[in-house]
Coordinates of C-alpha atoms in Angstrom, one line a residue:
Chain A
X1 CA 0.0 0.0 0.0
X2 CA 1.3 3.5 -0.7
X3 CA 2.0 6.0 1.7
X4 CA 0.4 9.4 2.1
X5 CA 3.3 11.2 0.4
X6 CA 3.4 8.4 -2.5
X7 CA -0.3 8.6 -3.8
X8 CA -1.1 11.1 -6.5
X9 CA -3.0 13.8 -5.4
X10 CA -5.4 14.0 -7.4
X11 CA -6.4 10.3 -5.9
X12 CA -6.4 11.2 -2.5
X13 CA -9.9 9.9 -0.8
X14 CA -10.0 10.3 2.7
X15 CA -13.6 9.4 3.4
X16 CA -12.6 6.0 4.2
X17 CA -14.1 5.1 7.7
X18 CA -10.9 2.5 7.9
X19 CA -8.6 5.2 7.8
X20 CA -10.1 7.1 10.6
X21 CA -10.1 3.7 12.4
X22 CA -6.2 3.2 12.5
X23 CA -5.5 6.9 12.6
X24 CA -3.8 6.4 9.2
X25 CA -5.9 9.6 8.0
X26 CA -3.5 12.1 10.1
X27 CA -1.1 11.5 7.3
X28 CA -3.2 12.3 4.2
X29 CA -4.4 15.6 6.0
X30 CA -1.1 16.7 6.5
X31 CA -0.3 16.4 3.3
X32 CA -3.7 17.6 1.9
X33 CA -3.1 20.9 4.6
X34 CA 0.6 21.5 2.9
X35 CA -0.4 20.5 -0.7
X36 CA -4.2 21.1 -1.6
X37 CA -5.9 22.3 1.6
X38 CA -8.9 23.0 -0.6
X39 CA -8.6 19.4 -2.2
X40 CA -11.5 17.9 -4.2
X41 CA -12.1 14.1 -4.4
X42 CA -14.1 12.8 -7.2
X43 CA -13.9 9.2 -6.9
X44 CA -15.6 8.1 -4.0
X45 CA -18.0 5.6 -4.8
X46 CA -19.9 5.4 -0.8
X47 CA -20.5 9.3 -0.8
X48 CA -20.1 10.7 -4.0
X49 CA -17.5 13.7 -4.9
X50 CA -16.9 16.1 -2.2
X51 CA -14.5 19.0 -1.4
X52 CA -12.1 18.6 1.7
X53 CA -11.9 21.7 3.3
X54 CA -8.4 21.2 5.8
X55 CA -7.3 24.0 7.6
X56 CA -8.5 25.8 10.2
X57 CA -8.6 29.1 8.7
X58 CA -10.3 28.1 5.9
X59 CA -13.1 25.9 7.9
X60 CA -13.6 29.0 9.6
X61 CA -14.3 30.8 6.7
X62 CA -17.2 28.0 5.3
X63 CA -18.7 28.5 8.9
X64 CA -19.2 31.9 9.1
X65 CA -21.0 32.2 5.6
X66 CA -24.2 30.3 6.1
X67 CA -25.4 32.4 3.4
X68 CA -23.1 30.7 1.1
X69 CA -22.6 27.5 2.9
X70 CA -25.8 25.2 4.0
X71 CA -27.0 23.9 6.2
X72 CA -30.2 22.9 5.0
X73 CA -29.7 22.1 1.5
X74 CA -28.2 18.5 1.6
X75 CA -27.6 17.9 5.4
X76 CA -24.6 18.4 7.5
X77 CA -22.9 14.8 7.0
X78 CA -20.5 13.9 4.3
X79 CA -23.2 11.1 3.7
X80 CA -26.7 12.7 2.3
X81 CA -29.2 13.1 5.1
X82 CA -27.7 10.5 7.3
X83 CA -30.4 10.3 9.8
X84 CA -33.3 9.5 6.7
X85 CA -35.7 12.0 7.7
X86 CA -35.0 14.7 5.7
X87 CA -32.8 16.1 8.6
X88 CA -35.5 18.8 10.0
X89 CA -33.3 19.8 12.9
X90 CA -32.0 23.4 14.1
X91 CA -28.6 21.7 13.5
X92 CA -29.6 21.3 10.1
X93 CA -31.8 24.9 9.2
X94 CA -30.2 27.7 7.9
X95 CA -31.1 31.4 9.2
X96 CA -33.4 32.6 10.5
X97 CA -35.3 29.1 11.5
X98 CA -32.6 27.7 12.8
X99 CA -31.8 30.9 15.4
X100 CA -35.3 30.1 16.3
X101 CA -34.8 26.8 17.5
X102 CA -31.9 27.3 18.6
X103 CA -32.8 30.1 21.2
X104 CA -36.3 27.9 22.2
X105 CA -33.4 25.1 24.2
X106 CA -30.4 27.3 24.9
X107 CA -31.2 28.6 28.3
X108 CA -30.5 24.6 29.0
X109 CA -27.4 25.5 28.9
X110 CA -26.9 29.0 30.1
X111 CA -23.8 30.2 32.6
X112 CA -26.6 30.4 35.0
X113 CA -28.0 26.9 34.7
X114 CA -24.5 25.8 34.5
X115 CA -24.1 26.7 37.8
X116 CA -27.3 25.1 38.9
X117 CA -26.1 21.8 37.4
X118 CA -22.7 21.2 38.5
X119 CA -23.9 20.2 42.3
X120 CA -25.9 17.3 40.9
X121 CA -23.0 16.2 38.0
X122 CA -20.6 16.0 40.6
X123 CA -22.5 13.8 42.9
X124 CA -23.6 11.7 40.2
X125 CA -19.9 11.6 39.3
X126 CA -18.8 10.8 42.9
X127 CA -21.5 7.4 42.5
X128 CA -20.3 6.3 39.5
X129 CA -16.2 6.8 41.0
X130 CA -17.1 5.1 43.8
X131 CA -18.8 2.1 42.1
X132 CA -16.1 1.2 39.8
X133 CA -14.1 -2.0 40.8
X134 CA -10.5 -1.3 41.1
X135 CA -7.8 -3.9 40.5
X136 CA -9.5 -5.9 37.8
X137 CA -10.2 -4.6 34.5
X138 CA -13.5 -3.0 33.4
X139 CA -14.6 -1.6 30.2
X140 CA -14.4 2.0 30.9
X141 CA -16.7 3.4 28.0
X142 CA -19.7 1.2 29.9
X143 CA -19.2 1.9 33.6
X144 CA -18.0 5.8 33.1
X145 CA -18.7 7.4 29.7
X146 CA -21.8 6.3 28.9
X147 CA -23.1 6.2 32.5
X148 CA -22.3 9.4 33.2
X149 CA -23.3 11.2 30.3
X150 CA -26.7 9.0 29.6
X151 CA -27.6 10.4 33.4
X152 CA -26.7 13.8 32.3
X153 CA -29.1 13.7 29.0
X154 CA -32.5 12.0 31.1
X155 CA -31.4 15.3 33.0
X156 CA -31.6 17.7 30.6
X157 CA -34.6 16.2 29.1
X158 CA -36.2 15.3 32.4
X159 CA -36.5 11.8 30.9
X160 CA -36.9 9.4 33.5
X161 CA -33.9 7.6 35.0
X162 CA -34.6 4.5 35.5
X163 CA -35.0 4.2 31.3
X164 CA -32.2 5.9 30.8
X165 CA -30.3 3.3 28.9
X166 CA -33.0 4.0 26.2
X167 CA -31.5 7.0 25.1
X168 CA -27.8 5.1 24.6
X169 CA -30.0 2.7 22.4
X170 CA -31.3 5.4 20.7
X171 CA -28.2 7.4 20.1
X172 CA -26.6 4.5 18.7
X173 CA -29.3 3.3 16.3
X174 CA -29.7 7.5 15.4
X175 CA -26.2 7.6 14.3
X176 CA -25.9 3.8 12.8
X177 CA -26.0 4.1 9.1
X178 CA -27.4 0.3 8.1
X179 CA -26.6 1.0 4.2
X180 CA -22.9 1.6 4.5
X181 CA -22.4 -1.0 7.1
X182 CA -23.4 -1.1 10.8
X183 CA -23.8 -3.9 13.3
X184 CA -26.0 -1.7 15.3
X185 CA -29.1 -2.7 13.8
X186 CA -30.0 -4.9 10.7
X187 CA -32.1 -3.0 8.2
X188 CA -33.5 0.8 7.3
X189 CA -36.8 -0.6 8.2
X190 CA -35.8 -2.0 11.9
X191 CA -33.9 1.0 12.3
X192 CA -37.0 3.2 11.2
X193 CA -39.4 1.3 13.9
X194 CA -36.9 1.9 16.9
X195 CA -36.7 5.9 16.1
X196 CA -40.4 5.8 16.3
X197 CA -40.8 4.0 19.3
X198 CA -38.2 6.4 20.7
X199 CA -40.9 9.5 18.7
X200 CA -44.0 7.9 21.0
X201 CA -42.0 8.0 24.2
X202 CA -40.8 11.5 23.6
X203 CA -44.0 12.7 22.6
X204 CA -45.7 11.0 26.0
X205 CA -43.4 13.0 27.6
X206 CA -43.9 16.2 25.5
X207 CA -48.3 16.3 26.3
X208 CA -46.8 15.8 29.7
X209 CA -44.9 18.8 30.2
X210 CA -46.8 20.9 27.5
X211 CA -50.0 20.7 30.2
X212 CA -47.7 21.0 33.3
X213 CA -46.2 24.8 34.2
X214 CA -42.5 25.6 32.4
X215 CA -39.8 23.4 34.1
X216 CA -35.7 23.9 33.1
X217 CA -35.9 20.9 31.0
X218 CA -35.4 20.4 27.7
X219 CA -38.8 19.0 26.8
X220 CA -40.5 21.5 28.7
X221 CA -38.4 24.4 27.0
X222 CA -39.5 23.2 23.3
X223 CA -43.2 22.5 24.8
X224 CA -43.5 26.1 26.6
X225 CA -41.4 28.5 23.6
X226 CA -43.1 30.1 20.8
X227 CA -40.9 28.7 18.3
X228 CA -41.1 25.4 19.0
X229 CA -44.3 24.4 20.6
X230 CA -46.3 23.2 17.6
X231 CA -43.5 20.7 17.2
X232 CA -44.8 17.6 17.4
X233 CA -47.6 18.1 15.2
X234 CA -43.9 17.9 12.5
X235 CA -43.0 14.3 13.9
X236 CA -40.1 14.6 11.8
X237 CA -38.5 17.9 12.8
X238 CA -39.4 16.6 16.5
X239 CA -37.4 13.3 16.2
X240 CA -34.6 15.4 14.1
X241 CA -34.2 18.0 16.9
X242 CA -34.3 14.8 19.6
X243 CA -31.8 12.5 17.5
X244 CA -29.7 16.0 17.6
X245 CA -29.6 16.5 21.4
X246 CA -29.2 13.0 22.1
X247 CA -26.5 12.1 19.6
X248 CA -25.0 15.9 20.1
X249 CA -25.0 15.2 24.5
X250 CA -24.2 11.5 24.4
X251 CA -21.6 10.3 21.0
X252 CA -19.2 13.3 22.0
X253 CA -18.9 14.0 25.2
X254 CA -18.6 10.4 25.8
X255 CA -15.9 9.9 23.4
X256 CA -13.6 12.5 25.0
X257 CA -14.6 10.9 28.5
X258 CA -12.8 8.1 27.2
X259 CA -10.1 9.8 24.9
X260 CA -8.7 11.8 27.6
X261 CA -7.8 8.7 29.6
X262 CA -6.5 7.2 26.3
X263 CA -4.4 10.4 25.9
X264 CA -2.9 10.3 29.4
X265 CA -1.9 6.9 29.1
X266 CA -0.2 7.5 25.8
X267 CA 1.4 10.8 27.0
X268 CA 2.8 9.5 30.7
X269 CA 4.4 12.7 31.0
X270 CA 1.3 14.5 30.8
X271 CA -0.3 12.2 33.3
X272 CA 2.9 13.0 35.6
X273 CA 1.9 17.0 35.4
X274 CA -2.0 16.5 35.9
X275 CA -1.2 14.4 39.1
X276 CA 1.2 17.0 40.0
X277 CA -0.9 19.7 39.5
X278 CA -4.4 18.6 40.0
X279 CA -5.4 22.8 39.1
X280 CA -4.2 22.0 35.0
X281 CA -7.2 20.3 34.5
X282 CA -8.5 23.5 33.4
X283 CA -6.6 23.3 30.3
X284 CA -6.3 19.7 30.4
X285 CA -10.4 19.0 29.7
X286 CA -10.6 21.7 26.0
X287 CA -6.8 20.5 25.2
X288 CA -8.3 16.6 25.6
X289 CA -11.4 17.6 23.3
X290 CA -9.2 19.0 20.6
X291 CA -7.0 15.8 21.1
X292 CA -10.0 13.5 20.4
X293 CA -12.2 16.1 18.3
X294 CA -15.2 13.3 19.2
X295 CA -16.8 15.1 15.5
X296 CA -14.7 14.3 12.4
X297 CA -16.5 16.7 10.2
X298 CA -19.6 18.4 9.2
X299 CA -20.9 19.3 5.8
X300 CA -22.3 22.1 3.8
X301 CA -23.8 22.6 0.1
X302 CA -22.4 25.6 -1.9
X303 CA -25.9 27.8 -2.6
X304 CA -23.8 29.4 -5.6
X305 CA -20.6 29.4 -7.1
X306 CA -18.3 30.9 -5.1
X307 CA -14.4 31.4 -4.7
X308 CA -12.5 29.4 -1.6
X309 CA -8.8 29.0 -0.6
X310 CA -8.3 29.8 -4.8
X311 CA -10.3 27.1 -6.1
X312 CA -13.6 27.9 -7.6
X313 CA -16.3 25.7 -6.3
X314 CA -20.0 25.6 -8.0
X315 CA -23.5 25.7 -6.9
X316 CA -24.7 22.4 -5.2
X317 CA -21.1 21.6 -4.6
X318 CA -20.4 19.4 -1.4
X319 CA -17.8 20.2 1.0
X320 CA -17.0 18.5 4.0
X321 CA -14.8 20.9 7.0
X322 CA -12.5 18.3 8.4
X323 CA -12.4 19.5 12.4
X324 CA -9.8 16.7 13.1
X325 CA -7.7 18.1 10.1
X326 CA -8.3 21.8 11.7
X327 CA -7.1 20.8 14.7
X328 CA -3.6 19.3 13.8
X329 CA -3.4 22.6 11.8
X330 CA 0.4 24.1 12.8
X331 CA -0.7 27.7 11.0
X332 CA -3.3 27.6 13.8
X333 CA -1.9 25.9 16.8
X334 CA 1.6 25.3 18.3
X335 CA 2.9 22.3 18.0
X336 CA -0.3 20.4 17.0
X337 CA 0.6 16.8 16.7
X338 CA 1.6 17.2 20.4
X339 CA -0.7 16.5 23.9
X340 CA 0.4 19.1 26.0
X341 CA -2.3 20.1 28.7
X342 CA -1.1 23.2 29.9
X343 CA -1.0 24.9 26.5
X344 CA -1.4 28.8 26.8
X345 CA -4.6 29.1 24.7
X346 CA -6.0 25.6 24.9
X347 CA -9.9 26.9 23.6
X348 CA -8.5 28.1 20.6
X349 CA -9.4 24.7 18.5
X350 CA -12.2 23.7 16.3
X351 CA -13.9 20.8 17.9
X352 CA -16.7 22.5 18.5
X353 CA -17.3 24.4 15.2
X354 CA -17.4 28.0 14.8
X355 CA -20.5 30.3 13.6
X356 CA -23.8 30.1 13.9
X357 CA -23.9 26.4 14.3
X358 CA -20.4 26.1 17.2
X359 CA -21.9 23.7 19.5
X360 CA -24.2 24.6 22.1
X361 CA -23.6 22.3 24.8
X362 CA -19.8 22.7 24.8
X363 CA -19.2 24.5 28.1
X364 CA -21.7 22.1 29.7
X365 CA -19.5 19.2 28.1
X366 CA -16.3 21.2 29.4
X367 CA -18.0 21.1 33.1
X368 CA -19.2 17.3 32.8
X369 CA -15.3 16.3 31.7
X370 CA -13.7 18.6 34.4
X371 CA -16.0 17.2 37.3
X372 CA -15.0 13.7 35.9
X373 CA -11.3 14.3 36.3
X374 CA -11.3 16.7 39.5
X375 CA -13.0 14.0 41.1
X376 CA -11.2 10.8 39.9
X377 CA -7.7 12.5 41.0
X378 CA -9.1 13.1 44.3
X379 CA -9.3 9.1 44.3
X380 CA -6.6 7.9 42.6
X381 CA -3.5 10.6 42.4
X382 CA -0.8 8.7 41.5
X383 CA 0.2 8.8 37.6
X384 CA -1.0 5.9 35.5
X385 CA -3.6 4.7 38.5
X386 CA -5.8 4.7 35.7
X387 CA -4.2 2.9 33.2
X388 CA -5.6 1.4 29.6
X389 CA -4.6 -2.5 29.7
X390 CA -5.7 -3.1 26.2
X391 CA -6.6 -2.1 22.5
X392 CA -9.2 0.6 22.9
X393 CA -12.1 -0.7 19.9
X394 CA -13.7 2.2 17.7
X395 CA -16.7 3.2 17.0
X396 CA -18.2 1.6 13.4
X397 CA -19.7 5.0 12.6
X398 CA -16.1 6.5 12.3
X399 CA -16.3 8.2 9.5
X400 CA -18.3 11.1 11.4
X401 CA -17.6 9.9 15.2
X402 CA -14.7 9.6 16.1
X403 CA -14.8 7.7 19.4
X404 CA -14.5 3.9 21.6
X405 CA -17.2 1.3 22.1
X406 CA -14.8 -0.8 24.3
X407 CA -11.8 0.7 26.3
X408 CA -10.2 -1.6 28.8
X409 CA -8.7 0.0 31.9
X410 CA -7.8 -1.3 35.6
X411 CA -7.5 0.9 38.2
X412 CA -4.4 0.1 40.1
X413 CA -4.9 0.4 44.1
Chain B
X1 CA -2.7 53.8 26.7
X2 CA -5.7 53.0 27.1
X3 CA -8.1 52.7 29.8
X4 CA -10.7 50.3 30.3
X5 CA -13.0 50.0 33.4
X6 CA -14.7 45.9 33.4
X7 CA -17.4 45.7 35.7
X8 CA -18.1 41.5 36.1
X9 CA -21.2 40.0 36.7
X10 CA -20.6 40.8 40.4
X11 CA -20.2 43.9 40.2
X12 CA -16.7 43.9 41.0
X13 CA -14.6 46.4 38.9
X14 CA -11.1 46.2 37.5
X15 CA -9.8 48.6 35.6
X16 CA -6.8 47.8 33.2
X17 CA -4.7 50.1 30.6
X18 CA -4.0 48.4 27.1
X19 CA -2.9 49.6 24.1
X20 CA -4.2 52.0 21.2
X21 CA -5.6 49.3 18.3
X22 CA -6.2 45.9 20.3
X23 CA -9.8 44.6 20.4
X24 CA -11.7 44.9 23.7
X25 CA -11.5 40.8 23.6
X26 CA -8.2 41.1 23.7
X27 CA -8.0 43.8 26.1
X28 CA -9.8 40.8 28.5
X29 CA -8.2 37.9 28.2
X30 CA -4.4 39.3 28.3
X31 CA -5.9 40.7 32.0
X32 CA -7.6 37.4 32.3
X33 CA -10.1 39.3 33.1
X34 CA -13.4 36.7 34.1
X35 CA -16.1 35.9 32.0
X36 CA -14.4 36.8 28.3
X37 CA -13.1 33.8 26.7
X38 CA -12.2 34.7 23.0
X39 CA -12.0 31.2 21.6
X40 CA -11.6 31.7 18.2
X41 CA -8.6 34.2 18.5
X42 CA -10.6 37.1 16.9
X43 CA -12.8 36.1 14.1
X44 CA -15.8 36.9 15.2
X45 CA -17.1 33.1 14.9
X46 CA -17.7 31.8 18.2
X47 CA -19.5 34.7 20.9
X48 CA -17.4 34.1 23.1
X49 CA -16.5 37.7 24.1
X50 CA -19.8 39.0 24.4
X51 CA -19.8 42.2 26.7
X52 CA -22.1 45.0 27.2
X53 CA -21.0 48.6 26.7
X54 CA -22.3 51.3 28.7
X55 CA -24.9 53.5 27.0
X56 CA -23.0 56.7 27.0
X57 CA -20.3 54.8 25.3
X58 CA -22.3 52.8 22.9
X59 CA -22.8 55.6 19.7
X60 CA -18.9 55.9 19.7
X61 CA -18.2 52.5 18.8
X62 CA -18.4 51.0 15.0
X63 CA -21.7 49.9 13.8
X64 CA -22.6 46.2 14.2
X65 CA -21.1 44.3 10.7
X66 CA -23.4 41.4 9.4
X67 CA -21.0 38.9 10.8
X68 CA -21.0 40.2 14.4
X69 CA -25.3 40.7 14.0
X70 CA -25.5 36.9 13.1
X71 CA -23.1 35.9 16.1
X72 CA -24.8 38.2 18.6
X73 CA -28.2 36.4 18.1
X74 CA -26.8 32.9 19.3
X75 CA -25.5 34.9 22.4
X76 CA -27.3 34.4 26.0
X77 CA -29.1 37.6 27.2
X78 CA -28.7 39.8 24.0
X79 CA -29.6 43.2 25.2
X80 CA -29.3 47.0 23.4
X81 CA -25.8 47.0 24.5
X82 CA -24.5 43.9 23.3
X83 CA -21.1 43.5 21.3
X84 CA -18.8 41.1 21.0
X85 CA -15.7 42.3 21.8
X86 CA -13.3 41.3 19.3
X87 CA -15.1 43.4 16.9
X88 CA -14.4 46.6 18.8
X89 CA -11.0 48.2 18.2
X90 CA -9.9 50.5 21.4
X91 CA -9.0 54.1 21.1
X92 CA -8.1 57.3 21.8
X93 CA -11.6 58.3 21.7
X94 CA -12.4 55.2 23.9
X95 CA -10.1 56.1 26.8
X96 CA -12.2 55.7 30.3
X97 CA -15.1 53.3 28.5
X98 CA -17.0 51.0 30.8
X99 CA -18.1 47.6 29.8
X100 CA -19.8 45.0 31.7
X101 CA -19.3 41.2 31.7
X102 CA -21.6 38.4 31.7
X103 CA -21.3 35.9 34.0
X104 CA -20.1 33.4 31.8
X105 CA -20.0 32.5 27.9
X106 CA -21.7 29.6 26.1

């Protein structure tokens, strides 16, 4: 097989789900960011042709021209309307719906509610830390990432806990994509009957709220705001904004749960200055999201022809904003390839997208990840306690998510 | 040099002097001063530096651009006096100005 310097470039196809697997993609962006930043790729036969957008610089110049760059048009994944329901979510609309929306649910995550939530997330944490076995090995993404995240998002939804694991389920079948390949669930049609079993539950829930006086959940938000409150009567904009908050709150915050410990283990010297210095964990949790950038990519479709980086791309053009590429970018950031936790401006990364669409929840994931860490050093101080004792497995749907379904760790006591 | 008087959400206030032709973003975080984050260095793409200028200060500032106007309206707590500071150059003419912080950014 030829290397990443050895293939013409004209051939290179990075949307190749293996090659975000093994991590072998790093090399084609760096040379796609030194050669052809603006590269387009006519040959793939899962997606169709696409433009790679690679640098950070220029990804920040698709995402601040929504009026160029949709949303709406063909979806915001490499693949055409992944989620096969046209994609009605806020994520998806271009202005002004999509300010709409997005104002009905973001009080959910205001400073002030932030503030609110952190008592609860830490205590939550504290019971999961506190239940985990130490000395034998335990699959980390099961006991810790999804447990503590799935409890956050039946909070922010005021979805009962005691069905919390639905929403895991859920997540996972949103994101599976059963025509290239998942082991998540068999068909398009079994896929189809679980999101609408997940549609009735939510929508239970929704008349439930909707009758009761405003709560600061999620549900009760969309039920209660002007914008949003005819909702359900548009099943399919309903179970796009849901698949949305669940797959946007669970996949990605989740991932970098486990990524970080991944990172620490694989950078001991690191791990030696966060034990050391318990306060770096600060810059430790954004410098960990930018490590694992949990979101590969998102997507826009060129409204007109239009000039970028010096190549001229035309109207219904697709062009995919590589985050992960963005992030490794050396123009942008210091010594990129590098895990250093107490960098000096450690935000400054493009996990979370810029614009109008830049993640929402992203200073509520920040404050999940740093409770997470404060709280396991308080347990276990010494560097490498926590330590990964086997191959971390990916995710199938790496192409767009770029995280673990297995990651074996044993706490050392 | 300019001077710049940051009231937080508190009401604490701390009062730095920068100089002519930075941003008031950058005016913040080089004083670390709390609740301005700046996360995307400057290009007015993530509202993270929203602030709120005092009135008598406001009609001396450059209009609002398209960019910042489409930023501003995924802020928390928009009001009459919102900016994000990165798009505000400080000067001369800006010597003394008062700006108040929000709590925290998104």
């Amino acid at each position: 097989m030829l290397s990443p310097n050895e293939v013409p470039l004209d051939q290179i196809d990075v949307a190749d789900a293996e090659l975000f697997r093994s991590d072998a993609v790093f090399g084609y962006f760096d040379r796609l960011r030194r050669e052809d930043p603006i590269h387009y790729c006519s040959t793939n036969k899962l997606y169709g042709p696409y433009w790679s957008v690679t640098r950070f610089k220029d990804i920040v110049e698709v995402e601040t021209k929504p009026q160029i760059f949709s949303s709406e048009a063909r979806g915001i994944t490499i693949e055409d309307d992944t989620l096969g329901l046209g994609t009605p979510m806020f994520i998806a609309m271009d202005p002004p719906k999509h300010g709409e929306q997005r104002m009905s649910v973001s009080p959910a995550v205001s400073p002030e509610n932030l503030m609110n939530l952190e008592v609860g997330i830490r205590q939550r944490t504290n019971e999961v830390l506190d239940g985990l076995p130490v000395n034998q090995t335990f699959d980390w993404v099961d006991r810790v990432s999804i447990e503590l995240t799935t409890q956050m998002l039946a909070i922010l939804f005021g979805f009962p806990q005691e069905h919390r694991r639905m929403l895991t389920r859920w997540s996972e079948v949103g994101s599976a994509s059963p025509e290239s390949g998942s082991s998540v669930v068999e068909s398009p049609e079994a896929r189809m009957q679980e999101l609408h079993m997940c549609l009735g539950y939510f929508t239970a829930l929704w008349h439930q709220r909707a009758a009761a006086e405003p709560q600061p959940d999620l549900i009760s938000m969309l039920a209660h705001a002007e914008a949003t409150r005819d909702m359900p009567s548009r099943p399919l904009e309903f179970l796009g904004n849901l698949m949305l908050l669940i797959i946007g709150g669970n996949d990605t915050t989740r991932s970098t749960m486990s990524g970080s410990v991944l990172a620490l283990n694989r950078n001991p010297e690191e791990y030696r200055k966060l034990c050391a210095r318990p306060e770096l964990v600060t810059s430790f949790v954004p410098e960990a999201i930018r490590w694992q950038t949990p979101l590969t990519h998102m997507r826009r479709t060129a409204l007109c022809d239009t000039m970028l980086g010096g190549k001229q791309i035309r109207k219904g053009d697709r062009i995919v904003m590589w985050y992960l590429s963005g992030n490794r970018d050396p123009q942008s950031i210091e010594r990129p390839d590098e895990f250093i936790i107490d960098r000096k401006n450690p935000r400054h990364q493009i996990a979370f997208g810029f614009g109008i669409h830049r993640c929402l929840g992203n200073r509520l994931a920040e404050l999940q990840l740093r409770v997470l860490w404060e709280e396991a050093l308080k347990r276990w101080n010494k560097p490498m306690q926590i330590e990964v004792v086997g191959d971390p497995v990916p995710v199938d749907t790496s192409i767009i998510f770029r995280g673990f379904s297995h990651l074996p760790v044993r706490i050392n006591a | 040099m300019i001077k710049i008087h940051f009231v937080d959400h508190g009401g604490t206030e701390r009062s730095v002097e920068v100089e002519d032709g930075i941003s008031l973003m950058e005016a913040a975080t080089q004083n670390l001063i709390p609740g301005i984050d700046g996360d995307c260095g400057g290009s007015c793409a993530c509202a993270t530096c929203h602030m709120h200028i005092d009135p008598e200060w406001l009609d001396r500032l450059p209009p609002i651009e398209d960019q910042e106007n489409q930023m501003l309206d995924i802020v928390d707590l928009r009001d009459a006096d919102s900016r994000l500071g990165c798009q505000v150059k400080v000067s001369p003419e800006l010597d003394g100005i008062v700006v108040r912080t929000p709590i925290g950014q998104h």
